[in-house]
Amino acid sequence: MSPAPTEKNFDKGLANTIAAESKMSFIDGVNGVLEYVGIHIDHLARNSTFEESTFLLWEGRLPTETELEELNAALRAEYSLPPGIIDLIRTFPVDSPPMHALQTAIAALALHDSDADVNDPEANRRKAIRLVAKTPAVVAAFDRFRSGKEIIEPRPEMDIASNFLWMLNGEEPTETMAKALDVCLILHADHGTNASTFTSLVIISTLSDMYSSIAGAIGALRGPLHGGANEGVMRMLEEIGDLSKVDEVIERKMANKEKIMGFGHRVYKAYDPRATYLKTFAKGLAEDTGNMELYQMSNRIEEIMNEKVAAKGIFPNVDFYSATTYWSLGLKLDLFTPMFAIARMSGWTGHCMEQLADNKLIRPGSSYTGPHEIPYVPMSDR
Ligand code: ACO
């Protein structure tokens, strides 16, 4: 039996607590390394696909050709949304934040899945496939609906990245666009026990269901200190307006002790390896799509932050250059965090399955700081 926690175990923000064991992703925050099942993220970004990386995270090894074909077929068979979910999306107010729309639709998918409350490994694997396959359709359907456009049926011959862009825009994406999005999905697929993944673990550890767990994770992801920062970066770039104003705005924000979105990380005290990759990527895409000033503004922000806070271990994180990348891909600002959710679905579902394979209820203690022995005063005497 574990010993009862004591006051001296208190660790604000759980910054120094190891709360789970996982074979999925390894992070070396000091040297800026990220691996999925031992494979460097850079190698995966260059050579893998989102679907293959998902197999890697779920199964702990790269697939054979047949296994990858089987996973692709299983995912593609689940691209469509149940008609009830499309009907539900059509009831959402058109000004709903897409992350709220996504969270609601994902929770509602449980109502259309006979496996929803079955927690055996096979049922959970089927649900993981459905969640990874259907999340892009939810994001695209809500965006089409709120824009007054027809909701577009998925194309099962396409991979997840291409099919998402098809459902969103109603046009086949160029190879460069599809590849760029696929790489973004790989880079965002998993990242240890981050806040949203931890949320999903807490929920699944009660032996609740995967849909509840993922809906909770989506709620955690949208916060500006977590995945919501990619939208925050774009809003900051819009606020700055042009390259000549970068210094003035960043100096003012720093003087006001405002956090600069897209910088800093709980684990990385070195350059986030995903940001290294995305920086090069953002530059290439910005060049191709006429968004070079956006890239130059981001680069100037990085130079200023380097002078001011790099010594404190604050560097660009994954959200910083993903903002320019998504913008260059023509995505609306409030779809940036949903893009993160589409990718992280493979990590969240993988961690849920890993947790259930060796479950223990996650229930930390808290340090009570209130008073004791206060007399109960009847209402008439208060
Ligand atoms: N801009 C300016 N200063 C910063 C920043 C930043 N973005 N991030 C951290 N700092 C400073 C803090 O002010 C603090 O300074 P102090 O010691 O002088 O008080 C110090 O660095 C430590 O910062 P904390 O917020 O205490 O560090 P913590 O580990 O709790 O937070 C976090 C990490 C939340 C990511 C933080 O760096 C932040 O708020 N960044 C901006 C939001 C962001 O980009 N989030 C995305 C993270 S990546 C992801 O979730 C996918």
Coordinates of C-alpha atoms and ligand atoms in Angstrom, one line a residue:
M1 CA 0.0 0.0 0.0
S2 CA 1.3 3.5 -0.8
P3 CA 2.1 5.7 2.1
A4 CA -0.3 8.6 2.7
P5 CA 1.0 11.9 1.2
T6 CA 2.4 14.4 3.6
E7 CA 2.7 18.2 3.5
K8 CA 6.3 17.8 2.4
N9 CA 5.3 16.1 -0.8
F10 CA 3.6 19.3 -1.9
D11 CA 4.7 20.3 -5.4
K12 CA 2.9 23.3 -6.8
G13 CA 1.9 22.7 -10.4
L14 CA 3.3 19.1 -10.1
A15 CA 6.5 20.5 -11.7
N16 CA 8.8 18.0 -10.0
T17 CA 6.4 15.1 -9.8
I18 CA 6.6 12.0 -12.1
A19 CA 3.0 11.1 -12.3
A20 CA 3.0 8.3 -14.9
E21 CA 5.2 5.7 -16.7
S22 CA 5.0 5.7 -20.5
K23 CA 6.8 4.1 -23.4
M24 CA 5.4 6.6 -25.9
S25 CA 7.4 9.8 -25.9
F26 CA 10.8 10.8 -24.4
I27 CA 11.7 14.4 -23.6
D28 CA 15.1 15.7 -22.6
G29 CA 14.3 19.2 -21.7
V30 CA 17.9 20.2 -21.0
N31 CA 19.2 19.2 -24.4
G32 CA 16.0 19.8 -26.4
V33 CA 15.4 16.2 -27.5
L34 CA 12.0 14.6 -28.3
E35 CA 11.6 11.0 -29.4
Y36 CA 8.6 8.9 -30.1
V37 CA 9.4 5.3 -28.9
G38 CA 13.1 6.1 -29.2
I39 CA 12.9 7.6 -32.7
H40 CA 14.1 11.3 -32.9
I41 CA 11.2 13.6 -33.9
D42 CA 13.3 15.1 -36.7
H43 CA 13.6 11.7 -38.3
L44 CA 9.9 11.1 -38.1
A45 CA 9.1 14.6 -39.4
R46 CA 11.4 13.9 -42.4
N47 CA 10.4 10.4 -43.2
S48 CA 7.2 9.3 -41.5
T49 CA 3.5 10.1 -41.9
F50 CA 0.9 11.0 -39.2
E51 CA -0.7 7.6 -39.6
E52 CA 2.6 5.7 -39.3
S53 CA 3.6 7.8 -36.3
T54 CA 0.2 7.0 -34.7
F55 CA 0.9 3.3 -35.2
L56 CA 4.4 3.8 -33.6
L57 CA 2.9 5.6 -30.5
W58 CA 0.1 3.0 -30.1
E59 CA 2.1 -0.2 -30.8
G60 CA 5.6 0.8 -29.6
R61 CA 7.2 0.0 -33.0
L62 CA 7.1 1.0 -36.7
P63 CA 4.5 -1.0 -38.7
T64 CA 5.2 -3.4 -41.5
E65 CA 3.8 -2.3 -44.9
T66 CA 0.7 -4.6 -44.4
E67 CA 0.1 -3.3 -40.9
L68 CA 0.2 0.3 -42.1
E69 CA -2.2 -0.5 -44.9
E70 CA -4.5 -2.1 -42.4
L71 CA -4.4 0.9 -40.1
N72 CA -4.9 3.3 -43.0
A73 CA -7.9 1.2 -44.1
A74 CA -9.4 1.2 -40.6
L75 CA -9.0 4.9 -40.2
R76 CA -10.4 5.7 -43.6
A77 CA -13.5 3.5 -42.9
E78 CA -14.2 5.8 -40.0
Y79 CA -13.7 9.3 -41.6
S80 CA -17.5 10.0 -41.8
L81 CA -19.5 11.4 -38.9
P82 CA -22.8 9.9 -37.8
P83 CA -25.7 11.9 -39.2
G84 CA -26.7 12.8 -35.7
I85 CA -23.4 14.5 -35.1
I86 CA -23.8 16.6 -38.3
D87 CA -27.3 17.5 -37.1
L88 CA -25.9 18.5 -33.7
I89 CA -23.2 20.7 -35.3
R90 CA -25.9 22.5 -37.3
T91 CA -27.5 23.5 -34.0
F92 CA -24.3 25.2 -32.7
P93 CA -24.3 29.1 -32.6
V94 CA -22.2 30.1 -35.6
D95 CA -20.0 32.3 -33.4
S96 CA -19.0 29.4 -31.1
P97 CA -15.3 29.0 -30.5
P98 CA -14.3 25.9 -32.6
M99 CA -12.7 24.3 -29.6
H100 CA -16.0 24.3 -27.7
A101 CA -17.7 22.9 -30.8
L102 CA -15.1 20.2 -31.0
Q103 CA -15.3 19.3 -27.3
T104 CA -19.1 19.1 -27.5
A105 CA -19.1 17.0 -30.7
I106 CA -16.5 14.6 -29.4
A107 CA -18.4 14.1 -26.1
A108 CA -21.6 13.5 -28.2
L109 CA -19.8 10.8 -30.3
A110 CA -20.1 8.5 -27.3
L111 CA -23.9 8.6 -27.8
H112 CA -23.4 7.1 -31.3
D113 CA -20.8 4.4 -30.4
S114 CA -21.9 1.0 -29.0
D115 CA -18.3 0.6 -27.7
A116 CA -18.5 3.8 -25.7
D117 CA -18.6 2.2 -22.3
V118 CA -16.7 -1.0 -23.1
N119 CA -13.2 -0.6 -21.7
D120 CA -11.5 -3.7 -23.1
P121 CA -8.4 -3.3 -25.2
E122 CA -10.1 -4.2 -28.5
A123 CA -13.0 -1.8 -27.9
N124 CA -10.6 1.0 -26.9
R125 CA -8.5 0.5 -30.0
R126 CA -11.6 0.8 -32.1
K127 CA -12.5 4.0 -30.3
A128 CA -9.0 5.4 -30.7
I129 CA -9.3 4.8 -34.5
R130 CA -12.7 6.5 -34.6
L131 CA -11.5 9.5 -32.6
V132 CA -8.3 10.0 -34.7
A133 CA -10.4 9.5 -37.9
K134 CA -13.4 11.6 -37.0
T135 CA -11.8 14.7 -35.3
P136 CA -10.8 16.3 -38.6
A137 CA -14.3 15.8 -39.9
V138 CA -15.8 17.6 -36.9
V139 CA -13.4 20.5 -37.2
A140 CA -14.1 20.9 -41.0
A141 CA -17.8 20.4 -40.6
F142 CA -18.2 23.1 -38.0
D143 CA -16.1 25.5 -40.0
R144 CA -18.1 24.9 -43.2
F145 CA -21.4 25.2 -41.3
R146 CA -20.4 28.5 -39.6
S147 CA -19.3 29.9 -42.9
G148 CA -22.7 29.1 -44.5
K149 CA -21.1 26.4 -46.7
E150 CA -22.1 22.9 -47.5
I151 CA -20.6 20.2 -45.2
I152 CA -18.3 18.1 -47.4
E153 CA -18.1 14.3 -47.3
P154 CA -14.7 12.8 -46.6
R155 CA -12.6 11.2 -49.4
P156 CA -11.5 7.7 -48.1
E157 CA -8.8 7.5 -50.7
M158 CA -6.9 10.4 -49.1
D159 CA -4.7 10.4 -46.0
I160 CA -5.8 12.3 -42.9
A161 CA -4.0 15.6 -43.7
S162 CA -5.2 15.7 -47.4
N163 CA -8.7 14.7 -46.5
F164 CA -8.9 17.3 -43.8
L165 CA -7.9 20.1 -46.2
W166 CA -10.4 18.7 -48.8
M167 CA -13.3 18.7 -46.2
L168 CA -12.3 22.2 -45.1
N169 CA -11.8 23.9 -48.4
G170 CA -13.7 21.8 -50.9
E171 CA -10.6 21.6 -53.1
E172 CA -7.9 19.1 -53.4
P173 CA -4.8 20.4 -51.6
T174 CA -1.5 20.8 -53.3
E175 CA 1.1 18.2 -52.4
T176 CA 3.1 20.8 -50.6
M177 CA 0.2 21.9 -48.4
A178 CA -0.8 18.3 -47.6
K179 CA 2.8 17.4 -46.7
A180 CA 3.2 20.5 -44.6
L181 CA 0.0 19.7 -42.6
D182 CA 1.1 16.1 -42.3
V183 CA 4.4 17.1 -40.7
C184 CA 2.6 19.5 -38.3
L185 CA 0.4 16.5 -37.2
I186 CA 3.5 14.3 -36.6
L187 CA 5.2 17.1 -34.6
H188 CA 2.1 17.6 -32.4
A189 CA 1.1 13.9 -32.0
D190 CA 2.5 13.3 -28.5
H191 CA 4.4 15.0 -25.7
G192 CA 4.7 13.1 -22.5
T193 CA 2.4 14.0 -19.6
N194 CA 1.5 17.5 -20.7
A195 CA -1.5 19.2 -19.1
S196 CA -4.1 17.9 -21.6
T197 CA -2.7 14.3 -21.6
F198 CA -2.6 14.3 -17.8
T199 CA -6.3 15.4 -17.8
S200 CA -7.1 12.5 -20.0
L201 CA -5.2 10.1 -17.7
V202 CA -7.0 11.4 -14.6
I203 CA -10.4 10.8 -16.3
I204 CA -9.6 7.4 -17.7
S205 CA -8.0 6.3 -14.5
T206 CA -11.4 6.4 -12.8
L207 CA -12.4 3.7 -15.4
S208 CA -14.6 6.3 -17.1
D209 CA -14.7 6.1 -20.9
M210 CA -12.4 7.3 -23.7
Y211 CA -14.8 9.9 -25.0
S212 CA -15.1 11.6 -21.6
S213 CA -11.4 11.4 -21.2
I214 CA -10.7 13.1 -24.6
A215 CA -13.4 15.7 -24.1
G216 CA -11.7 16.7 -20.9
A217 CA -8.3 16.8 -22.6
I218 CA -9.7 19.1 -25.3
G219 CA -10.8 21.5 -22.6
A220 CA -7.3 21.5 -21.1
L221 CA -5.7 22.0 -24.5
R222 CA -7.6 25.2 -25.3
G223 CA -6.1 27.2 -22.4
P224 CA -3.6 29.9 -23.5
L225 CA -0.9 28.4 -21.3
H226 CA -1.1 25.2 -23.3
G227 CA -2.3 24.6 -26.9
G228 CA -4.2 27.9 -27.0
A229 CA -0.9 29.6 -27.2
N230 CA -0.7 29.1 -31.0
E231 CA -3.8 31.3 -31.4
G232 CA -2.2 33.7 -28.9
V233 CA 0.9 34.0 -31.1
M234 CA -1.1 34.8 -34.2
R235 CA -3.2 37.4 -32.3
M236 CA 0.1 39.0 -31.0
L237 CA 1.5 39.1 -34.6
E238 CA -1.8 40.8 -35.7
E239 CA -1.6 43.2 -32.9
I240 CA 2.0 44.1 -33.8
G241 CA 0.9 44.7 -37.4
D242 CA 4.3 45.1 -39.2
L243 CA 8.0 44.5 -38.8
S244 CA 8.8 48.1 -37.8
K245 CA 6.6 47.8 -34.6
V246 CA 7.9 44.5 -33.3
D247 CA 10.6 46.0 -30.9
E248 CA 8.2 48.5 -29.4
V249 CA 5.3 46.1 -28.8
I250 CA 7.5 43.3 -27.3
E251 CA 9.5 45.8 -25.1
R252 CA 6.1 47.1 -23.8
K253 CA 4.7 43.6 -23.1
M254 CA 7.9 42.6 -21.3
A255 CA 7.9 45.9 -19.3
N256 CA 4.2 45.1 -18.3
K257 CA 5.3 41.5 -17.3
E258 CA 3.1 40.0 -19.9
K259 CA 3.9 36.5 -21.1
I260 CA 5.0 36.4 -24.7
M261 CA 2.9 33.7 -26.3
G262 CA 4.9 30.8 -27.9
F263 CA 7.8 31.2 -25.5
G264 CA 8.8 29.1 -22.5
H265 CA 8.0 25.6 -21.6
R266 CA 7.6 23.6 -18.4
V267 CA 10.0 20.9 -19.5
Y268 CA 12.2 22.4 -22.2
K269 CA 14.9 24.8 -20.9
A270 CA 16.5 24.6 -24.3
Y271 CA 15.1 25.1 -27.8
D272 CA 12.0 23.0 -28.3
P273 CA 13.1 20.5 -31.0
R274 CA 9.7 20.8 -32.7
A275 CA 10.2 24.6 -33.0
T276 CA 13.6 24.0 -34.6
Y277 CA 11.9 22.0 -37.3
L278 CA 8.8 24.3 -37.6
K279 CA 11.0 27.4 -37.9
T280 CA 12.6 26.1 -41.2
F281 CA 9.2 24.9 -42.3
A282 CA 7.5 28.2 -41.6
K283 CA 10.1 30.1 -43.5
G284 CA 9.7 28.0 -46.6
L285 CA 5.9 28.1 -46.5
A286 CA 5.9 31.9 -45.9
E287 CA 8.2 32.4 -48.9
D288 CA 5.9 30.3 -51.1
T289 CA 2.7 31.9 -50.0
G290 CA 3.7 35.6 -49.7
N291 CA 3.7 35.7 -45.9
M292 CA 7.4 36.5 -45.5
E293 CA 6.7 39.6 -43.3
L294 CA 5.0 37.4 -40.8
Y295 CA 8.0 35.1 -40.6
Q296 CA 10.4 38.1 -40.3
M297 CA 8.2 39.5 -37.5
S298 CA 8.4 36.1 -35.7
N299 CA 12.1 36.0 -36.2
R300 CA 12.6 39.5 -34.8
I301 CA 10.5 38.5 -31.7
E302 CA 12.8 35.6 -31.3
E303 CA 15.9 37.8 -31.5
I304 CA 14.6 40.1 -28.8
M305 CA 13.5 37.3 -26.5
N306 CA 16.9 35.7 -27.0
E307 CA 18.7 38.8 -25.7
K308 CA 16.2 39.2 -22.8
V309 CA 15.3 35.7 -21.5
A310 CA 17.2 32.9 -23.2
A311 CA 19.6 33.0 -20.2
K312 CA 16.5 32.0 -18.1
G313 CA 15.9 29.0 -20.4
I314 CA 13.0 30.6 -22.3
F315 CA 13.0 29.7 -26.0
P316 CA 10.3 29.4 -28.7
N317 CA 8.1 26.4 -28.1
V318 CA 6.1 24.3 -30.6
D319 CA 3.3 26.9 -30.8
F320 CA 5.5 29.8 -31.9
Y321 CA 6.3 28.9 -35.5
S322 CA 3.3 26.7 -35.9
A323 CA 1.3 29.9 -36.0
T324 CA 3.1 31.2 -39.1
T325 CA 2.9 27.7 -40.6
Y326 CA -0.9 27.4 -40.1
W327 CA -1.5 30.9 -41.4
S328 CA 0.6 30.2 -44.5
L329 CA -1.6 27.1 -45.0
G330 CA -4.6 29.4 -45.2
L331 CA -6.1 28.3 -41.9
K332 CA -8.3 30.6 -39.9
L333 CA -6.8 31.8 -36.6
D334 CA -9.3 30.0 -34.4
L335 CA -8.6 26.7 -36.2
F336 CA -5.0 26.7 -35.0
T337 CA -5.8 25.0 -31.6
P338 CA -8.2 22.5 -33.2
M339 CA -5.3 21.5 -35.5
F340 CA -3.3 20.7 -32.4
A341 CA -6.3 18.6 -31.1
I342 CA -6.5 16.7 -34.4
A343 CA -2.8 15.7 -34.0
R344 CA -2.8 15.1 -30.3
M345 CA -5.7 12.7 -30.6
S346 CA -3.2 10.0 -31.4
G347 CA -1.2 10.8 -28.2
W348 CA -4.3 11.2 -25.9
T349 CA -5.9 7.9 -27.1
G350 CA -2.5 6.1 -26.9
H351 CA -2.0 7.3 -23.3
C352 CA -5.5 6.2 -22.3
M353 CA -4.8 2.7 -23.6
E354 CA -1.4 2.6 -21.9
Q355 CA -3.0 3.8 -18.6
L356 CA -5.8 1.2 -18.7
A357 CA -3.2 -1.6 -19.4
D358 CA -1.8 -0.9 -15.9
N359 CA -4.4 1.3 -14.2
K360 CA -4.3 3.0 -10.8
L361 CA -6.7 5.7 -9.9
I362 CA -5.0 9.1 -10.1
R363 CA -5.9 11.0 -7.0
P364 CA -3.3 13.3 -5.5
G365 CA -3.6 14.8 -2.1
S366 CA -3.9 18.5 -1.3
S367 CA -2.4 20.6 1.5
Y368 CA -5.3 22.1 3.5
T369 CA -4.6 25.7 4.3
G370 CA -7.9 26.7 5.8
P371 CA -8.9 27.1 9.5
H372 CA -10.0 24.4 12.0
E373 CA -12.5 24.2 14.9
I374 CA -14.6 27.1 13.7
P375 CA -18.0 27.0 15.5
Y376 CA -21.1 26.6 13.3
V377 CA -23.1 29.9 13.5
P378 CA -26.8 29.6 12.9
M379 CA -28.1 31.7 10.0
S380 CA -30.1 34.0 12.3
D381 CA -26.8 35.0 14.1
R382 CA -24.6 35.7 11.1
Ligands
ACO1 N1 7.3 35.3 -21.7 C1 7.9 36.0 -20.8 N2 8.4 35.5 -19.6 C2 8.2 34.2 -19.5 C3 7.5 33.4 -20.4 C4 7.1 34.0 -21.6 N3 6.4 33.3 -22.5 N4 7.4 32.1 -20.0 C5 8.0 32.1 -18.8 N5 8.5 33.3 -18.5 C6 9.1 33.7 -17.2 C7 8.1 33.9 -16.1 O1 7.6 35.2 -16.1 C8 8.9 33.5 -14.9 O2 9.8 34.6 -14.6 P1 10.2 34.9 -13.1 O3 10.9 33.7 -12.6 O4 11.0 36.1 -13.2 O5 8.9 35.1 -12.3 C9 9.8 32.4 -15.4 O6 9.9 32.6 -16.8 C10 9.1 31.0 -15.1 O7 7.8 31.0 -15.8 P2 6.6 30.1 -15.2 O8 5.4 30.6 -15.9 O9 6.6 30.1 -13.7 O10 7.0 28.7 -15.8 P3 6.1 27.5 -15.9 O11 7.0 26.3 -16.1 O12 5.1 27.4 -14.9 O13 5.3 27.8 -17.3 C11 4.6 28.1 -19.5 C12 5.5 27.3 -18.5 C13 3.2 28.1 -18.9 C14 4.6 27.4 -20.8 C15 5.1 29.5 -19.6 O14 6.4 29.5 -20.2 C16 4.1 30.4 -20.4 O15 3.2 30.9 -19.9 N6 4.4 30.6 -21.8 C17 3.5 31.3 -22.6 C18 2.4 30.5 -23.1 C19 2.8 29.4 -24.1 O16 3.5 29.6 -25.0 N7 2.3 28.1 -23.8 C20 2.6 27.0 -24.7 C21 3.5 26.0 -24.0 S1 3.9 24.7 -25.1 C22 2.4 23.8 -25.1 O17 1.7 23.7 -24.2 C23 2.1 23.1 -26.3

